[in-house]
mmCIF file of C-alpha atoms in Angstrom:
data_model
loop_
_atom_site.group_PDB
_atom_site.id
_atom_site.type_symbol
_atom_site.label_atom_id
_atom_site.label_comp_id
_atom_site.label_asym_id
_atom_site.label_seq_id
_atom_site.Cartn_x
_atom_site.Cartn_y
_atom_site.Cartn_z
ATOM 1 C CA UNK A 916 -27.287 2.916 14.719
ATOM 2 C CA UNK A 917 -27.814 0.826 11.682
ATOM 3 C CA UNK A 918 -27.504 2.444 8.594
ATOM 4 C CA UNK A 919 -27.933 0.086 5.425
ATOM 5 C CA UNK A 920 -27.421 3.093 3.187
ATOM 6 C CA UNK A 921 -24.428 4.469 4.807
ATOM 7 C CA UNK A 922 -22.810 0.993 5.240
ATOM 8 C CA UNK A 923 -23.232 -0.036 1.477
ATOM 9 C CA UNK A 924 -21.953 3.908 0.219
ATOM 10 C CA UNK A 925 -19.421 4.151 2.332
ATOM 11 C CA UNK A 926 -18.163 0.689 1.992
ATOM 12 C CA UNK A 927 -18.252 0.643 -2.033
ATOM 13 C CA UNK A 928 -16.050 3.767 -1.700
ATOM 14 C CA UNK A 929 -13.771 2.361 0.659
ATOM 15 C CA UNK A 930 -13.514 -0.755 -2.028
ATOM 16 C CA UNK A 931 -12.690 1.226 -4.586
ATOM 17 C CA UNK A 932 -10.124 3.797 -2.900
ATOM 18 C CA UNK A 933 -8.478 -0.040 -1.942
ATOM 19 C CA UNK A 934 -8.602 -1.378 -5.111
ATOM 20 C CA UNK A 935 -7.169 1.517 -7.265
ATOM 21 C CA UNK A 936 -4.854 3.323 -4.424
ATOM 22 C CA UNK A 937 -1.059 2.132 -5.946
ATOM 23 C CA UNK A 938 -1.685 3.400 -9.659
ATOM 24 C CA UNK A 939 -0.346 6.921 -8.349
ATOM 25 C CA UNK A 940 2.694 4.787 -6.908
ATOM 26 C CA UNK A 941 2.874 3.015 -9.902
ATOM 27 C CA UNK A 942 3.179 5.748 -12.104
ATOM 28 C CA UNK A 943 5.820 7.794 -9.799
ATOM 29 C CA UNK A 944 7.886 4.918 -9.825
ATOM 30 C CA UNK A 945 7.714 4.479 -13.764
ATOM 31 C CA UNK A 946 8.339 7.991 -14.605
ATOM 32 C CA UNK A 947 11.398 8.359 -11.788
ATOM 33 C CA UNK A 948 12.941 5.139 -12.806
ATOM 34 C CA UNK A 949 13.592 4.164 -9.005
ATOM 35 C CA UNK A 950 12.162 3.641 -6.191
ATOM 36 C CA UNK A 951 14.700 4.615 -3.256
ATOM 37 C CA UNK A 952 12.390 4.823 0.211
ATOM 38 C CA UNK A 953 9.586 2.111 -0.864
ATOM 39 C CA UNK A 954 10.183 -0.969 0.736
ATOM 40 C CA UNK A 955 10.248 -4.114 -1.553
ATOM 41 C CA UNK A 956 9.266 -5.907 1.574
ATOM 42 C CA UNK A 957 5.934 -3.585 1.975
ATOM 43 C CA UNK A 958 4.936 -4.664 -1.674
ATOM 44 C CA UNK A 959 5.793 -8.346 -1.346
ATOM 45 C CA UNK A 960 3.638 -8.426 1.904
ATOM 46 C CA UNK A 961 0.659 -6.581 0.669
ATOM 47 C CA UNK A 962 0.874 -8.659 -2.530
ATOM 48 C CA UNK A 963 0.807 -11.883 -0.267
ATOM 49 C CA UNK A 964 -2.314 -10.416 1.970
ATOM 50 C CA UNK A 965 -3.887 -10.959 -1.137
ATOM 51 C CA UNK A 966 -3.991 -13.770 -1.390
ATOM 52 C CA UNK A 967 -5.820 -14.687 1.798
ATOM 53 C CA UNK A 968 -7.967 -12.058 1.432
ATOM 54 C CA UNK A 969 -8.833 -13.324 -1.453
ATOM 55 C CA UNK A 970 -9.448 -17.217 -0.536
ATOM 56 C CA UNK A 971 -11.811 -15.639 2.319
ATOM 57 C CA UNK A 972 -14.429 -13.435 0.437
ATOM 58 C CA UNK A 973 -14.339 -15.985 -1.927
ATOM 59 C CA UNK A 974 -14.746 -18.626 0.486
ATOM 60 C CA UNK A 975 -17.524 -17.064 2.691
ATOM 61 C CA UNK A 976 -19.613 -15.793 -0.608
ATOM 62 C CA UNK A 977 -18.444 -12.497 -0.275
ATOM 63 C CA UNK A 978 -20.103 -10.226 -2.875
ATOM 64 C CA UNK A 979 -19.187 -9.527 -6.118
ATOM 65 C CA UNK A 980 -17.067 -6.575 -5.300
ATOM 66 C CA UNK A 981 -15.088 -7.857 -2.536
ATOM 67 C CA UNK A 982 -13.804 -11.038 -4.526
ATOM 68 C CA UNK A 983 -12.346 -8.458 -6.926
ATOM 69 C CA UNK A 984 -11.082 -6.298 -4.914
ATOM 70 C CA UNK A 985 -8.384 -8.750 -3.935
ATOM 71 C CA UNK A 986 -7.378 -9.357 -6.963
ATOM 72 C CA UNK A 987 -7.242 -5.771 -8.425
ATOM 73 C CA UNK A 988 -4.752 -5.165 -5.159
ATOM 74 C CA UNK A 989 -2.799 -8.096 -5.568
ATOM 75 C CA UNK A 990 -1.903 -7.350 -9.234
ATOM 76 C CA UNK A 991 -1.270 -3.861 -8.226
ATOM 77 C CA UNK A 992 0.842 -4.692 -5.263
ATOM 78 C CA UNK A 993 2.773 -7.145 -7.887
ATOM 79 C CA UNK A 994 3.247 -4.676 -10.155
ATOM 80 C CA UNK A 995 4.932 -1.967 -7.847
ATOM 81 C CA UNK A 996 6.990 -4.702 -6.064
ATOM 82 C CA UNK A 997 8.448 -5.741 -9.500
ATOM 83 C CA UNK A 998 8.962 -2.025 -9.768
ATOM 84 C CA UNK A 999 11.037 -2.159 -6.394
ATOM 85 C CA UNK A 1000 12.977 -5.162 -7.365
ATOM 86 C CA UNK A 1001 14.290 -3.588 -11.038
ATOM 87 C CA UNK A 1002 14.836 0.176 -10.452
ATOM 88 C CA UNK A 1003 17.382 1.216 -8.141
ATOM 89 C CA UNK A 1004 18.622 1.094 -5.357
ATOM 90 C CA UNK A 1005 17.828 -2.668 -5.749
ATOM 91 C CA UNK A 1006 17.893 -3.167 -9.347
ATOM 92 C CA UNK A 1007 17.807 -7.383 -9.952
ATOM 93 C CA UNK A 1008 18.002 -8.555 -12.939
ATOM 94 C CA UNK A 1009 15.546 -9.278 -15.707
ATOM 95 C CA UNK A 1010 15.867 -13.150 -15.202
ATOM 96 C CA UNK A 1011 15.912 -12.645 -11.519
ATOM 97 C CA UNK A 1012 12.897 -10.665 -10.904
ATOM 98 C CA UNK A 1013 10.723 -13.028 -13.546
ATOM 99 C CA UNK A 1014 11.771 -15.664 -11.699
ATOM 100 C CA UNK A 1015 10.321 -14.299 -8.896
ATOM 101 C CA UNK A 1016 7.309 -13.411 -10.123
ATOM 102 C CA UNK A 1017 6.644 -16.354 -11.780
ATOM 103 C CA UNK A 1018 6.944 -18.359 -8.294
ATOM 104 C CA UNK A 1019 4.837 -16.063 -6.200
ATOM 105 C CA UNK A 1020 1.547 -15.990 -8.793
ATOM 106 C CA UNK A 1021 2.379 -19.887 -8.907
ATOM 107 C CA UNK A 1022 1.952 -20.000 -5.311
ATOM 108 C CA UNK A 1023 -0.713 -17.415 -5.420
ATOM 109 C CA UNK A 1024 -2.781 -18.978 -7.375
ATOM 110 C CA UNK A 1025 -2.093 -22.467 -6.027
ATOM 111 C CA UNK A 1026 -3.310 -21.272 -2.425
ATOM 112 C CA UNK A 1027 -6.269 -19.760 -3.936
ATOM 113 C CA UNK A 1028 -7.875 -22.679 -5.702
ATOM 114 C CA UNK A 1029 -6.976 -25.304 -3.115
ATOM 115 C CA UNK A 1030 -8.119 -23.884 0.380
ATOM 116 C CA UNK A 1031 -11.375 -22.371 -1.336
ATOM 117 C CA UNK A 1032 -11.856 -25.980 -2.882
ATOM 118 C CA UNK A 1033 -11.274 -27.145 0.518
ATOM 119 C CA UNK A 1034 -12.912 -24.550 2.967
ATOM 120 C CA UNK A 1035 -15.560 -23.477 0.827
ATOM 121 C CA UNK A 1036 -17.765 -26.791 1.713
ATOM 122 C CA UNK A 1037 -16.638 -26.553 5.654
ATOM 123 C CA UNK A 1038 -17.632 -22.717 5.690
ATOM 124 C CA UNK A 1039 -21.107 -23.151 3.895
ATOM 125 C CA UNK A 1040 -21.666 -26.699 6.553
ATOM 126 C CA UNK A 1041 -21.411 -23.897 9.508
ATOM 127 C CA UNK A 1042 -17.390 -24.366 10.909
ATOM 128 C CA UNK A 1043 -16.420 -20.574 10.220
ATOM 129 C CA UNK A 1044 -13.330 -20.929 12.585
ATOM 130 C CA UNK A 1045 -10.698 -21.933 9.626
ATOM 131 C CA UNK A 1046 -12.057 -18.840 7.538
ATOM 132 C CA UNK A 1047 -11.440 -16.947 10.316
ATOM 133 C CA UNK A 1048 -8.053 -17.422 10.813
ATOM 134 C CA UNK A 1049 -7.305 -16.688 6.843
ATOM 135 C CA UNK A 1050 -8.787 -13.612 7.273
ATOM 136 C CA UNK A 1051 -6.734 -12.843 10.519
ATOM 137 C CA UNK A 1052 -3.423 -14.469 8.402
ATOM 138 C CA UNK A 1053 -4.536 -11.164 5.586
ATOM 139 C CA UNK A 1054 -5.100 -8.882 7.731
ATOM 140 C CA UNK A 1055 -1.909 -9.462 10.164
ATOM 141 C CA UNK A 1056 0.025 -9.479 6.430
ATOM 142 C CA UNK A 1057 -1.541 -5.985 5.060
ATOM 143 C CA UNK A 1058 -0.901 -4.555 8.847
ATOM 144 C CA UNK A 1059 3.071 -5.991 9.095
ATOM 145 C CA UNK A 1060 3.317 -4.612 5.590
ATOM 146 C CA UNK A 1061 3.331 -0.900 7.213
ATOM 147 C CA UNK A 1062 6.349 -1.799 9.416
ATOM 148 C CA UNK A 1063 8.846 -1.331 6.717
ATOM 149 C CA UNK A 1064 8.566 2.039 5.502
ATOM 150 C CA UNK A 1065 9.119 3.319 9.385
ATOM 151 C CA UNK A 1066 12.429 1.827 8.744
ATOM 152 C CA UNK A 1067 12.829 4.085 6.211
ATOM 153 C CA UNK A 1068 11.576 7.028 8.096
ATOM 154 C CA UNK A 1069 14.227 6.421 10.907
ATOM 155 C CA UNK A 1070 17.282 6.932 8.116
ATOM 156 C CA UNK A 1071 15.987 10.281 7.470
ATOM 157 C CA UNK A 1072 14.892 11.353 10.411
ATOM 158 C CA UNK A 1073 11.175 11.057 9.795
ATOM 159 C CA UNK A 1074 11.188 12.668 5.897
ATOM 160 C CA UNK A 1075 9.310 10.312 3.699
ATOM 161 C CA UNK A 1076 11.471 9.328 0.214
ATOM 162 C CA UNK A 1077 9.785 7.484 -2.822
ATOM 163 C CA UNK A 1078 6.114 7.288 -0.895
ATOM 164 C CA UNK A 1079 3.529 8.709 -2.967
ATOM 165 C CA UNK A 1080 1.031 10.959 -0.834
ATOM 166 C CA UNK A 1081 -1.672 10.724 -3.360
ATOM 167 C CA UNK A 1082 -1.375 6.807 -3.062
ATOM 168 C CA UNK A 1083 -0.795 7.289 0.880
ATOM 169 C CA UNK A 1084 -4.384 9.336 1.048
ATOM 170 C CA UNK A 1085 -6.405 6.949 -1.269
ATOM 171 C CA UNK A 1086 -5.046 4.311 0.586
ATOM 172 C CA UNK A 1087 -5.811 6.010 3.870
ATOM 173 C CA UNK A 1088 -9.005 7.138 2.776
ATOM 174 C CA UNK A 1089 -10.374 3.425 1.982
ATOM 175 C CA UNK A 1090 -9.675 2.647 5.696
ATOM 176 C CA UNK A 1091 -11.523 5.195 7.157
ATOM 177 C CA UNK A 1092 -14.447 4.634 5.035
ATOM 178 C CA UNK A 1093 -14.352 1.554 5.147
ATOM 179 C CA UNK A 1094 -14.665 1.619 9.044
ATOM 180 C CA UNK A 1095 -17.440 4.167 9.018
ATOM 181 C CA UNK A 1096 -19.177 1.754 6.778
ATOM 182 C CA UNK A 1097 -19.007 -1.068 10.202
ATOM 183 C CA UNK A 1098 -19.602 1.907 12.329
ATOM 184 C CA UNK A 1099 -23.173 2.423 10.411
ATOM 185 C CA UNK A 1100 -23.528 -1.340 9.656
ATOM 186 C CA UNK A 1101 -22.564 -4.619 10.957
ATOM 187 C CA UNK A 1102 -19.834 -4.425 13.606
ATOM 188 C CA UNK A 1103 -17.524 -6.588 12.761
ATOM 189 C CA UNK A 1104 -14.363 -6.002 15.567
ATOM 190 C CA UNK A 1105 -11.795 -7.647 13.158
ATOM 191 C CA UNK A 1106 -12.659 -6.200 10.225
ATOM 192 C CA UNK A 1107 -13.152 -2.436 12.405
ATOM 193 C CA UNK A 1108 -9.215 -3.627 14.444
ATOM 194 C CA UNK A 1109 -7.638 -4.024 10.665
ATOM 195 C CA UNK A 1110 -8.893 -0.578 9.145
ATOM 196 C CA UNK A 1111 -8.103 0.882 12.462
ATOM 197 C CA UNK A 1112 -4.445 -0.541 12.436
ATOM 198 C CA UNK A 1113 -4.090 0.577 8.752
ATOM 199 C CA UNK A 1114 -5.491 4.077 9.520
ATOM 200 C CA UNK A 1115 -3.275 4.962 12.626
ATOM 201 C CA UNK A 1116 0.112 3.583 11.016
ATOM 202 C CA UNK A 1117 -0.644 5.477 7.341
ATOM 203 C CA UNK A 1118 -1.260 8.880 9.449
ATOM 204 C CA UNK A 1119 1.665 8.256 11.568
ATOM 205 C CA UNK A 1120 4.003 8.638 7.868
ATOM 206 C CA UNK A 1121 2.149 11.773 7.366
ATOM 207 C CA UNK A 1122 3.146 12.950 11.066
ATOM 208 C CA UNK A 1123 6.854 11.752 10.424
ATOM 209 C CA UNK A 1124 6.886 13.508 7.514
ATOM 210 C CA UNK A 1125 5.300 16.641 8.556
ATOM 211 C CA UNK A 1126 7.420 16.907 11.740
ATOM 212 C CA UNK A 1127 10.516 16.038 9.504
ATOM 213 C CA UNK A 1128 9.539 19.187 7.180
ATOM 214 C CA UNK A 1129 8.355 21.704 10.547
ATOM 215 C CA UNK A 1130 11.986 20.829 11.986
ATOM 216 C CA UNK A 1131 14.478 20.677 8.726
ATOM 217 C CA UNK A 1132 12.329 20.891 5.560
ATOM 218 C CA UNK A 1133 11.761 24.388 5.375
ATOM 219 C CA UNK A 1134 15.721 25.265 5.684
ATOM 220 C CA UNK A 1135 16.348 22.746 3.436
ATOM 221 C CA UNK A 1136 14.376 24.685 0.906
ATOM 222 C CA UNK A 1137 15.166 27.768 1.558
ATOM 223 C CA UNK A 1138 19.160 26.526 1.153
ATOM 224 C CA UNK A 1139 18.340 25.305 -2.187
ATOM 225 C CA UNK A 1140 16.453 28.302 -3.200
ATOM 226 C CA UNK A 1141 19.669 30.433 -2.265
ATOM 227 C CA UNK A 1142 21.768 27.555 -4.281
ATOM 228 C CA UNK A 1143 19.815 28.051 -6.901
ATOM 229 C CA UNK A 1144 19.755 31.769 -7.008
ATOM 230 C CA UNK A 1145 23.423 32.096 -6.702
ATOM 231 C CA UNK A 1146 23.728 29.762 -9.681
ATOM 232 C CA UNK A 1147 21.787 31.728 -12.059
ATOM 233 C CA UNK A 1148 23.705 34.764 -10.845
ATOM 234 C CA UNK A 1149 27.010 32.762 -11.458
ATOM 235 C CA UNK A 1150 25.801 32.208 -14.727
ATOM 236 C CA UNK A 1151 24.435 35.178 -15.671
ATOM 237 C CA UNK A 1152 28.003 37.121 -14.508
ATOM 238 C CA UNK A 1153 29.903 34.143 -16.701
ATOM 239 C CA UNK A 1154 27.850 34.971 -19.607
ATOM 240 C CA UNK A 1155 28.635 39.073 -19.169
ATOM 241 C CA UNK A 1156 32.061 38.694 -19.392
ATOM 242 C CA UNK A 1157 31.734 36.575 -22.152
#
């Protein structure tokens, strides 16, 4: 049942939760100085969704929150990725990474102002097809983006390394709104098939990661806890004698 209420809430929230979710990951990465278990290619790929994301709310007169919403999630997306390319385990260097950068926003920005230039007219003269496909070319790009990190899952056997879970659940969280906010609105199957895709692949980590921690994580910890207590007691004896 329509909702206009529900859809605008729900989908403001879901904008926002998608346009903020990698500060969290940002700042983990800063303090930790590397990023072992976060995918460069995962950044890279969500920074180039962007991009098409961007040329198609701009192109079919999105509103005012959706154009920036692309860009907000681009710049974060750059951000971590240069974060991925200059702590370790990769850890390019300086010239390498800015050389980089400075080719993909290039690009970025290249794409941007030419097929808006170019598709705007076509959209607004009623052949929606081509903006169609951009938004399928984003959306295939954000969903691919998720493939990576199951990589990493598999070396561990399912225990998630350098993901932030506050960033996972923002990030998680603007997908489900955002699909409650077609559910109450304007169904819109490619737009409901993306969130959907996002959703499912975000709460399989958490499943990896909580099966990881029901089969080995909890005698992992309780292994370290006994490390650690015989340390202090080695200590403590060393320091007696002394």
């Amino acid at each position: 049942m329509y909702n206009a209420v529900a859809e605008n809430v729900l989908g403001t929230i879901g904008t926002v939760c998608w346009c903020i979710q990698l500060v969290p990951q940002i700042i983990r990465n800063y303090r930790k100085k590397e990023c072992e278990g976060l995918p460069p290619m995962m950044m890279f790929l969500w920074a180039a969704s962007g991009v098409p994301f961007s040329i198609y709310f701009f192109g079919t007169n999105g509103s005012i929150p959706l154009r920036i919403q692309p860009q907000l999630f681009t710049f974060f997306c750059v951000i971590s990725w240069i974060q991925t390319l200059y702590y370790p385990p990769v850890k390019l260097s300086t010239r390498n990474i800015l050389l980089q950068s400075i080719a993909f926003l290039v690009v970025a920005v290249g794409l941007e102002v030419g097929f808006i230039l170019w598709l705007r007219p076509v959209y607004e003269h009623g052949t929606h097809w081509p903006m169609l496909v951009i938004g399928i070319i984003a959306s295939v790009l954000l969903a691919v983006g998720l493939v990576p990190p199951y990589f990493e899952l598999a070396k561990r056997q399912g225990r998630v390394i350098g993901i932030n879970f506050v960033f996972l659940t923002m990030d998680s969280m603007g997908a489900f709104l955002s699909l409650l906010s077609i559910v109450f609105g304007t169904m819109d199957i490619m737009s409901m098939v993306l969130y959907a895709i996002v959703l499912a692949m975000e709460l399989g980590i958490f499943a990896s990661h909580t099966i990881w921690y029901l089969r080995f994580g909890r005698q992992l910890k309780k292994e370290q806890k006994e490390d650690l207590e015989q340390k202090l007691e080695s200590e403590s004896s060393t320091s007696g004698e002394l």
